[in-house]
Amino acid sequence: MKAIDLNNQISALISNLVKSKVSRNLLEPQLKKYMKQKILDDKESKASIVAKQYQFLALWSMYKSFVRNMDKGNISSKVTKKIIKSFLNSVLLRKDVSNESRQAFQSKYGMLPPTFLTISPTKKCNLKCIGCYAASSPSTETTLNWTLLNRIIEDAYSNMGMRFFVISGGEPLLYKSENRTILDLAERWSDCFFLMYTNGTLINENIASRMADLGNITPAISIEGYDSETEERRGKGVYQRIIKAKDNLISNGVPFGLSVTATKKNISLLLNESFYDFYFNGFGATYMWVFQYMPIGRDFSEDLMISSRDRLQLHKIQDRILSGKEYFIADFWNSAPMSNGCISCGRAGGGYIYINWDGNIMPCVFVPYYHDNINTLYNAGKSLSDALFTPLFVKGRAWQKEYIGTKDNPGNLLRPCFYRDHYKTFYEIANQTQVLPENEDAQTALNSKEYYEFMLKFDKELEELSSPVWDNLKKNHKTKMQMSDVKYDTGLTDDDFTVRKLKQ
């Protein structure tokens, strides 16, 4: 009962904060202090102090990025009210019965369920981007039917207490089955929150208006840099269509973010603060996800992967921006301290699972191997929960637990991924459990000696470079939880990389 009362107080406080600048000036210091203390004093959390520092910074920068755009008029009061209900109350504070489902799951299986589900309901896409992890194209028709898609959400909602769903693709706005779309899915599950990765080219005035009416879905639009970088990978004219999309979203008061794939071709852009200033201030983004290129998918290439040195430099600038400028940036690998490690394999405490357009259930969007298919499970009278206990998922979670370590002696969370950063471990697990490849490219990668040796070389370099950085972060952590007080020393110098001048 006390937890419910406290959550009601938090919800009321934030509701008041977003109503007026006057309230924020008076109450923001109290909120910030409370958030720090709540995260630091969480006795149930298994996260180290370093991880808790990042968790606070993530939540605070998320809040600041939101109100910054709200004050600019980019996010409407109507949408804000609905986001407080669907995201703050349902996802963050869990002011509903979802905890009952999670506790029932724990009693049955001996672990808490994962927190969210990522699903790609269609492989179809109107673009054909170079190196697409999903190998999507306009000619691809593979799609989950509406009845099945809705059943999956119902399963995760009722049996795992999930209220947060990530929609990927293909292009989600091309999804249509039984005369239903992704926006119909968001409407059907109005007390949940949906994050949708999209190329943005289909967000017209009508789509943006519908999103505003729903208030529980936000699009993360894919870019590669500025216009030339984006169009080199995604096609001529795409960037101008993205600008039109963001204008439509802003005019309807819908918060949106950006999704950036970091490659050797655009890393110099991402290592310059003006890139983030442009997109968070001039462009109007509320958040940004960075996905370092993974050598999987269509025509995968090791040559596009950023080096381990660039990865650490990217982590350095992301830290500086998160703490100094309070832009909400999350990097799927570099931000592992926020989640206290890898979140794949349905890990309890912030973890997730991935289902693709064929119904294959995978430990991660970037781990294209599986054991179970959702159709097979349902036909056998089972549920999505059963997929969590296949050998791949069980061994993956066992590795995570051992690697993450303890509060007082955490593992190196700057190299958290059991595929990208510990490929030897993944390779052994994959062969022990006889995984099935998602596609021919995945099979080729698993069978390739050259690929294996390349990944191990990358992992060794990353371990050597990141270990002293992580040790330094642990040694210099501050209980005041101010990352600006922590000396971040990568051991690298500006001479180790070249940053080309950004166009404004």
PDB file of N, CA and C in Angstrom, residues 114 332 341-348 350-353 362-365 367 393 396-397 399-400 416-419:
ATOM      1  N   PRO A 114      10.928 -10.876 -18.230  1.00  0.00           N
ATOM      2  CA  PRO A 114      11.534  -9.696 -18.850  1.00  0.00           C
ATOM      3  C   PRO A 114      10.563  -8.526 -18.812  1.00  0.00           C
ATOM      4  N   PHE A 332      22.989   1.154 -27.629  1.00  0.00           N
ATOM      5  CA  PHE A 332      22.601  -0.228 -27.311  1.00  0.00           C
ATOM      6  C   PHE A 332      23.727  -1.002 -26.639  1.00  0.00           C
ATOM      7  N   GLY A 341      24.034  -4.152 -17.565  1.00  0.00           N
ATOM      8  CA  GLY A 341      24.499  -5.249 -18.405  1.00  0.00           C
ATOM      9  C   GLY A 341      23.590  -5.588 -19.561  1.00  0.00           C
ATOM     10  N   CYS A 342      23.907  -6.664 -20.229  1.00  0.00           N
ATOM     11  CA  CYS A 342      23.166  -7.145 -21.400  1.00  0.00           C
ATOM     12  C   CYS A 342      21.715  -7.452 -21.025  1.00  0.00           C
ATOM     13  N   ILE A 343      20.782  -7.043 -21.895  1.00  0.00           N
ATOM     14  CA  ILE A 343      19.357  -7.236 -21.598  1.00  0.00           C
ATOM     15  C   ILE A 343      18.719  -8.320 -22.465  1.00  0.00           C
ATOM     16  N   SER A 344      19.534  -9.071 -23.191  1.00  0.00           N
ATOM     17  CA  SER A 344      18.992 -10.104 -24.077  1.00  0.00           C
ATOM     18  C   SER A 344      18.532 -11.332 -23.299  1.00  0.00           C
ATOM     19  N   CYS A 345      18.016 -12.313 -24.019  1.00  0.00           N
ATOM     20  CA  CYS A 345      17.651 -13.625 -23.465  1.00  0.00           C
ATOM     21  C   CYS A 345      16.536 -13.572 -22.423  1.00  0.00           C
ATOM     22  N   GLY A 346      15.739 -12.477 -22.438  1.00  0.00           N
ATOM     23  CA  GLY A 346      14.637 -12.384 -21.496  1.00  0.00           C
ATOM     24  C   GLY A 346      15.074 -12.209 -20.068  1.00  0.00           C
ATOM     25  N   ARG A 347      16.205 -11.529 -19.876  1.00  0.00           N
ATOM     26  CA  ARG A 347      16.735 -11.331 -18.527  1.00  0.00           C
ATOM     27  C   ARG A 347      15.738 -10.591 -17.639  1.00  0.00           C
ATOM     28  N   ALA A 348      15.637 -11.016 -16.396  1.00  0.00           N
ATOM     29  CA  ALA A 348      14.790 -10.311 -15.437  1.00  0.00           C
ATOM     30  C   ALA A 348      15.421  -8.967 -15.111  1.00  0.00           C
ATOM     31  N   GLY A 350      14.625  -5.507 -16.537  1.00  0.00           N
ATOM     32  CA  GLY A 350      14.952  -4.677 -17.694  1.00  0.00           C
ATOM     33  C   GLY A 350      15.260  -5.445 -18.963  1.00  0.00           C
ATOM     34  N   GLY A 351      15.161  -6.765 -18.918  1.00  0.00           N
ATOM     35  CA  GLY A 351      15.469  -7.567 -20.093  1.00  0.00           C
ATOM     36  C   GLY A 351      14.337  -7.632 -21.099  1.00  0.00           C
ATOM     37  N   TYR A 352      14.630  -8.246 -22.255  1.00  0.00           N
ATOM     38  CA  TYR A 352      13.622  -8.354 -23.306  1.00  0.00           C
ATOM     39  C   TYR A 352      13.844  -9.585 -24.167  1.00  0.00           C
ATOM     40  N   ILE A 353      12.862  -9.873 -25.008  1.00  0.00           N
ATOM     41  CA  ILE A 353      12.964 -10.915 -26.022  1.00  0.00           C
ATOM     42  C   ILE A 353      12.487 -10.337 -27.352  1.00  0.00           C
ATOM     43  N   MET A 362      13.870 -14.852 -30.649  1.00  0.00           N
ATOM     44  CA  MET A 362      15.315 -14.725 -30.520  1.00  0.00           C
ATOM     45  C   MET A 362      15.700 -13.960 -29.259  1.00  0.00           C
ATOM     46  N   PRO A 363      16.908 -14.173 -28.783  1.00  0.00           N
ATOM     47  CA  PRO A 363      17.338 -13.495 -27.553  1.00  0.00           C
ATOM     48  C   PRO A 363      17.542 -11.998 -27.726  1.00  0.00           C
ATOM     49  N   CYS A 364      17.722 -11.537 -28.965  1.00  0.00           N
ATOM     50  CA  CYS A 364      18.024 -10.129 -29.214  1.00  0.00           C
ATOM     51  C   CYS A 364      17.802  -9.840 -30.695  1.00  0.00           C
ATOM     52  N   VAL A 365      17.488  -8.600 -31.010  1.00  0.00           N
ATOM     53  CA  VAL A 365      17.342  -8.188 -32.406  1.00  0.00           C
ATOM     54  C   VAL A 365      18.634  -8.451 -33.173  1.00  0.00           C
ATOM     55  N   VAL A 367      20.945 -10.798 -32.502  1.00  0.00           N
ATOM     56  CA  VAL A 367      21.421 -12.180 -32.390  1.00  0.00           C
ATOM     57  C   VAL A 367      20.470 -13.035 -33.227  1.00  0.00           C
ATOM     58  N   PHE A 393      18.429 -19.466 -24.369  1.00  0.00           N
ATOM     59  CA  PHE A 393      18.056 -18.419 -23.428  1.00  0.00           C
ATOM     60  C   PHE A 393      18.614 -18.706 -22.022  1.00  0.00           C
ATOM     61  N   GLY A 396      22.344 -18.249 -22.008  1.00  0.00           N
ATOM     62  CA  GLY A 396      22.636 -16.827 -22.163  1.00  0.00           C
ATOM     63  C   GLY A 396      22.468 -16.081 -20.849  1.00  0.00           C
ATOM     64  N   ARG A 397      21.379 -16.352 -20.133  1.00  0.00           N
ATOM     65  CA  ARG A 397      21.148 -15.692 -18.840  1.00  0.00           C
ATOM     66  C   ARG A 397      22.177 -16.127 -17.792  1.00  0.00           C
ATOM     67  N   TRP A 399      25.266 -16.923 -18.380  1.00  0.00           N
ATOM     68  CA  TRP A 399      26.481 -16.166 -18.671  1.00  0.00           C
ATOM     69  C   TRP A 399      26.349 -14.721 -18.183  1.00  0.00           C
ATOM     70  N   GLN A 400      25.201 -14.102 -18.444  1.00  0.00           N
ATOM     71  CA  GLN A 400      24.975 -12.725 -17.999  1.00  0.00           C
ATOM     72  C   GLN A 400      25.176 -12.599 -16.493  1.00  0.00           C
ATOM     73  N   PRO A 416      29.448  -5.580 -22.724  1.00  0.00           N
ATOM     74  CA  PRO A 416      28.411  -6.413 -22.121  1.00  0.00           C
ATOM     75  C   PRO A 416      27.845  -7.512 -23.009  1.00  0.00           C
ATOM     76  N   CYS A 417      28.000  -7.380 -24.322  1.00  0.00           N
ATOM     77  CA  CYS A 417      27.245  -8.211 -25.265  1.00  0.00           C
ATOM     78  C   CYS A 417      27.855  -9.590 -25.449  1.00  0.00           C
ATOM     79  N   PHE A 418      27.063 -10.628 -25.259  1.00  0.00           N
ATOM     80  CA  PHE A 418      27.608 -11.977 -25.391  1.00  0.00           C
ATOM     81  C   PHE A 418      27.744 -12.411 -26.847  1.00  0.00           C
ATOM     82  N   TYR A 419      27.322 -11.558 -27.770  1.00  0.00           N
ATOM     83  CA  TYR A 419      27.557 -11.829 -29.196  1.00  0.00           C
ATOM     84  C   TYR A 419      28.689 -10.945 -29.709  1.00  0.00           C
TER      85      TYR A 419
END
